[in-house]
XYZ file of C-alpha atoms in Angstrom:
351
model
C -0.077 0.662 0.240
C 2.794 2.473 1.012
C 4.582 1.944 -2.277
C 1.854 2.447 -4.038
C 0.782 6.074 -2.891
C 4.544 6.377 -3.012
C 4.212 5.445 -7.049
C 0.886 7.801 -7.062
C 3.053 10.734 -5.342
C 6.154 10.478 -7.440
C 4.029 10.282 -10.519
C 1.963 13.378 -10.085
C 5.060 15.119 -8.832
C 7.000 14.174 -12.060
C 3.910 14.940 -14.378
C 3.857 19.304 -12.131
C 7.475 18.865 -13.264
C 6.747 18.715 -16.566
C 3.715 21.504 -16.696
C 6.074 23.863 -14.583
C 8.755 22.641 -16.885
C 7.327 23.360 -20.110
C 5.481 26.597 -18.834
C 8.948 28.008 -17.880
C 10.109 26.807 -21.562
C 6.988 28.705 -23.172
C 7.585 31.835 -21.193
C 11.418 31.463 -22.002
C 10.785 31.687 -25.690
C 8.259 34.084 -26.301
C 10.340 36.491 -24.203
C 7.539 37.150 -20.589
C 8.939 38.288 -17.583
C 9.934 36.314 -14.996
C 10.126 33.190 -16.989
C 10.673 30.964 -13.806
C 8.004 32.367 -12.149
C 4.786 32.642 -14.424
C 5.382 29.879 -16.367
C 5.286 27.828 -13.783
C 2.454 29.123 -12.051
C 0.447 30.140 -14.995
C 0.689 26.100 -16.245
C 0.566 24.691 -12.635
C -2.842 27.087 -11.797
C -4.195 25.821 -15.480
C -3.484 22.638 -14.843
C -5.120 22.246 -11.489
C -8.379 24.219 -12.444
C -9.078 21.255 -14.859
C -8.175 18.749 -12.679
C -5.101 17.558 -13.638
C -3.675 15.206 -10.721
C -0.990 17.757 -9.674
C 0.742 18.156 -6.493
C 2.070 20.109 -4.519
C 7.160 19.315 -3.909
C 6.535 19.425 0.379
C 9.413 20.339 1.915
C 11.517 20.743 -1.692
C 9.055 23.679 -2.243
C 10.013 24.335 1.510
C 13.349 24.350 1.099
C 13.614 26.848 -1.880
C 12.183 29.546 0.031
C 15.096 29.213 2.221
C 16.811 30.565 -0.413
C 14.991 33.847 -0.401
C 15.807 34.627 3.373
C 19.786 33.917 2.487
C 18.758 35.989 -0.570
C 17.809 39.221 2.238
C 20.262 38.499 4.999
C 23.097 38.947 2.374
C 21.108 42.280 1.597
C 21.572 42.942 5.035
C 25.111 45.423 5.400
C 26.345 47.674 8.296
C 24.893 50.591 5.295
C 21.265 48.924 5.245
C 21.441 48.723 9.510
C 22.778 52.680 9.216
C 19.516 52.726 7.126
C 16.719 51.972 9.953
C 16.322 55.023 11.282
C 14.875 56.783 7.911
C 12.538 53.668 7.696
C 11.062 54.696 10.907
C 8.234 57.124 9.690
C 7.115 54.872 6.619
C 7.613 51.471 8.830
C 5.143 53.336 11.590
C 2.436 53.719 8.615
C 1.773 49.761 9.019
C 0.077 48.979 11.930
C -2.067 51.761 10.530
C -2.668 50.239 7.119
C -3.583 46.783 9.393
C -6.231 48.995 10.905
C -7.594 50.307 7.793
C -7.595 46.785 6.082
C -9.182 45.478 9.093
C -11.716 48.318 9.452
C -12.924 47.948 5.616
C -12.418 44.387 4.971
C -14.430 42.688 7.988
C -17.417 43.817 6.873
C -16.441 43.954 2.714
C -16.599 39.889 3.330
C -18.763 39.262 6.075
C -21.696 41.560 4.540
C -21.128 41.787 0.706
C -20.100 37.951 0.780
C -22.019 36.492 3.320
C -19.139 35.026 5.208
C -19.338 34.326 9.531
C -17.748 36.683 11.421
C -13.758 34.712 12.083
C -13.795 33.460 8.098
C -14.071 36.634 7.617
C -11.359 38.534 9.606
C -8.583 35.824 8.712
C -9.942 36.503 4.811
C -9.050 40.195 5.525
C -6.065 40.142 7.773
C -2.836 39.910 4.505
C -0.649 37.419 7.206
C 1.290 34.611 5.962
C -1.618 31.781 4.028
C -0.753 29.097 5.992
C -0.823 31.559 9.204
C -4.181 32.742 8.727
C -5.458 29.366 8.355
C -4.090 27.498 11.306
C -5.772 30.761 13.586
C -8.752 31.334 11.345
C -9.541 27.076 11.680
C -8.492 27.299 15.839
C -11.392 30.801 15.873
C -14.319 28.375 14.093
C -13.210 30.172 10.716
C -13.645 28.426 7.405
C -10.268 26.477 6.353
C -11.001 25.589 2.813
C -12.453 29.060 1.889
C -9.472 30.922 4.255
C -6.919 29.253 1.744
C -8.481 30.064 -1.140
C -9.000 33.588 -0.524
C -5.401 34.490 -0.310
C -4.243 31.888 -2.675
C -5.827 34.307 -4.595
C -4.978 37.809 -3.043
C -1.088 36.114 -3.707
C -2.536 35.076 -7.459
C -3.845 38.666 -8.562
C -0.207 40.079 -6.799
C 1.981 38.056 -7.884
C 0.889 38.631 -11.449
C -0.739 42.132 -11.665
C 2.695 44.026 -9.767
C 5.392 43.248 -12.536
C 2.468 45.066 -14.808
C 2.381 47.859 -12.820
C 5.785 48.373 -11.413
C 6.915 48.378 -15.721
C 4.136 50.588 -16.812
C 3.928 52.946 -14.622
C 6.638 53.173 -12.217
C 9.491 53.335 -14.928
C 11.037 49.654 -13.249
C 12.514 47.333 -15.597
C 12.610 43.832 -14.559
C 15.983 43.585 -15.873
C 18.286 43.605 -12.560
C 20.825 40.703 -12.045
C 19.382 38.529 -9.325
C 22.804 36.738 -8.526
C 26.377 35.908 -10.434
C 26.600 32.548 -11.983
C 27.353 29.521 -9.253
C 30.798 29.578 -11.236
C 31.404 33.489 -10.099
C 30.885 32.680 -6.554
C 33.521 31.191 -3.711
C 33.585 27.722 -2.657
C 33.176 28.345 1.010
C 30.620 31.123 0.777
C 28.716 29.005 -1.336
C 28.963 26.372 1.585
C 27.897 29.063 4.614
C 25.000 30.118 2.783
C 23.600 25.884 2.484
C 24.820 25.776 6.567
C 22.789 29.083 6.809
C 19.710 28.068 4.893
C 19.680 24.360 6.759
C 20.584 26.235 10.330
C 17.939 28.618 9.724
C 15.242 27.243 8.486
C 15.614 24.179 11.338
C 16.736 26.344 14.099
C 13.491 27.802 13.382
C 10.528 25.327 13.263
C 12.415 23.697 16.146
C 11.950 27.675 18.402
C 8.642 27.759 17.063
C 9.592 30.885 14.773
C 7.063 31.636 12.472
C 8.093 31.946 8.772
C 11.456 29.835 9.106
C 12.083 28.950 6.643
C 13.081 32.305 5.155
C 13.209 34.493 8.635
C 15.806 31.631 10.050
C 18.250 31.692 6.993
C 17.684 35.639 6.693
C 18.058 36.506 10.705
C 21.400 33.627 10.925
C 22.394 35.100 7.411
C 22.087 38.429 7.878
C 24.795 37.776 11.222
C 26.524 36.322 9.080
C 26.736 39.048 6.750
C 27.291 41.934 8.778
C 30.070 40.832 10.427
C 31.975 39.984 6.577
C 31.458 36.549 6.710
C 30.114 36.615 3.507
C 29.393 38.980 0.600
C 27.600 37.614 -1.818
C 23.696 37.083 -2.867
C 22.700 32.654 -3.550
C 24.104 32.703 -7.543
C 20.967 33.149 -10.003
C 20.769 29.439 -10.690
C 19.382 29.042 -6.927
C 17.180 32.385 -7.065
C 15.610 31.185 -10.357
C 15.203 27.216 -8.536
C 13.126 28.976 -5.824
C 11.352 30.928 -8.184
C 10.160 27.859 -9.856
C 8.956 26.222 -7.114
C 7.329 29.069 -5.693
C 5.430 29.611 -9.182
C 4.364 26.021 -8.888
C 3.325 26.511 -5.162
C 0.792 29.338 -6.125
C -0.541 27.177 -9.282
C -0.833 23.458 -7.423
C -2.876 26.008 -4.525
C -5.687 26.206 -6.812
C -6.287 22.243 -7.316
C -9.743 20.477 -6.823
C -11.712 23.941 -7.286
C -15.297 23.664 -7.914
C -16.976 25.625 -9.372
C -18.570 27.022 -6.722
C -15.954 27.526 -5.151
C -14.753 30.049 -8.248
C -17.935 32.065 -7.993
C -18.588 33.082 -4.456
C -14.714 32.688 -2.735
C -12.279 32.724 -5.608
C -14.574 35.903 -7.087
C -14.632 37.791 -3.535
C -10.588 36.224 -3.363
C -10.202 38.535 -6.564
C -12.378 41.518 -5.789
C -10.890 41.498 -2.224
C -7.324 42.630 -3.729
C -9.360 45.883 -5.715
C -9.509 47.198 -2.205
C -6.080 45.748 -1.063
C -5.348 47.753 -3.930
C -6.397 50.921 -3.494
C -5.543 50.841 -0.116
C -1.899 49.845 -0.515
C -1.426 52.706 -3.640
C -2.746 55.134 -0.884
C -0.369 54.419 1.908
C 3.070 53.803 -0.961
C 1.542 57.332 -2.315
C 1.929 58.869 1.301
C 5.800 57.126 1.782
C 6.733 58.740 -2.060
C 5.214 62.210 -1.609
C 6.519 62.456 2.393
C 10.183 61.382 0.338
C 9.891 58.736 3.025
C 11.051 56.259 0.251
C 12.312 55.533 -3.432
C 8.285 54.888 -5.638
C 8.999 51.287 -6.591
C 10.497 50.750 -3.436
C 6.717 51.886 -1.504
C 5.391 50.782 -4.024
C 6.386 46.374 -2.893
C 6.780 47.818 1.050
C 2.804 47.926 0.295
C 1.690 45.603 -1.574
C -0.157 42.903 0.491
C 1.554 40.200 -1.739
C 3.529 37.105 -0.381
C 6.698 37.917 1.645
C 8.263 35.840 -0.658
C 6.586 36.643 -4.279
C 7.563 39.875 -3.104
C 11.403 39.536 -2.298
C 11.744 38.015 -5.576
C 9.957 41.587 -6.952
C 12.292 43.503 -4.983
C 15.799 41.589 -6.543
C 14.530 41.497 -9.873
C 13.579 45.483 -9.951
C 16.824 46.763 -7.705
C 15.143 48.132 -5.328
C 15.811 48.298 -1.976
C 15.622 45.226 0.030
C 16.618 46.565 2.972
C 13.478 48.518 2.798
C 10.787 45.926 1.793
C 11.646 43.037 3.511
C 11.381 45.748 7.062
C 8.100 46.206 6.083
C 6.805 43.690 5.111
C 8.009 41.662 8.442
C 6.335 44.136 10.536
C 3.524 43.683 8.482
C 3.738 39.934 9.516
C 4.647 40.526 12.452
C 1.709 42.721 13.452
C -1.406 40.268 11.819
C 0.144 37.221 13.426
C 0.740 38.177 17.021
C -2.562 39.930 17.435
C -4.575 36.917 15.560
C -4.113 34.908 18.527
C -5.560 37.789 20.364
C -8.764 38.155 18.317
C -9.128 34.321 18.276
C -9.043 34.611 22.148
C -12.285 37.436 21.939
C -14.103 34.660 19.568
C -13.725 32.332 20.893
C -14.351 34.166 24.465
C -18.356 35.828 22.458
C -18.627 31.806 21.318
C -18.947 31.473 25.233
C -20.645 33.668 26.090
């Protein structure tokens, strides 16, 4: 029985890999932007909606995210630390941003789309997909609805962001993502691998949220600040991370029904418009006040996934430290607040 399940899983993952590789190849040949991200995402999404028996890559996909954690950590240098006071004013806008999202988003899902209270709250909050599903489920929300709403949010934002960056901000997606692996010192490559593994597994052991990204980021940042490493991960590694992230976004829609498409996914798409308007207001304030570069400000407030926004920050050459600092602040506030809200919801139910 186990052998049969293993064979079936391997076959499904092989099919997923082949489909994603075909998407990457086609996007590459057509000269479309970010072929290693959008090719797999588009083809796996199409396959999932067509009910092709796809399957995610499990721990391999999680490991791919550690590459982005190392990339961010390696970008944290003494010069970036010196800039932190300059970011304080724009970071202070994040709590207001989240409060505006809650005040608008919860009634949006509750009154317009008929979601129950817990589901409406956790669908509105732009935290990590897995975190919102876990906390929401504990609070009595519908996990399937939360999963689809947040997956839709990430999918739409990641799809539209490059177009917005190129056409409204004039930001080309052609910034070198890293040096070829052959050009990097082998000992630094080994140190990066060790930092990724130690940060990831160590983070999981102590219960760090987003351990696959934040753990490697913290360890690598310490190595960067102490002068142990001087390079980001090689271009090949970052392309691999894009590939598996793209697969994950597309495969997440596997098994979606027509009813879910017309209600849950449609609600998620409509909500992206609300989030986009709020993000535009706050990023516009940051730019108008001279608190940050317009491209970095846009990416800092774009409520997409942390990994996906990291990729876009790298390929646009935006201030990676600025972007990640704002996203980390947003995620920390949302995740820290989630158990508190869950407790309040539970208390009301008991009353």
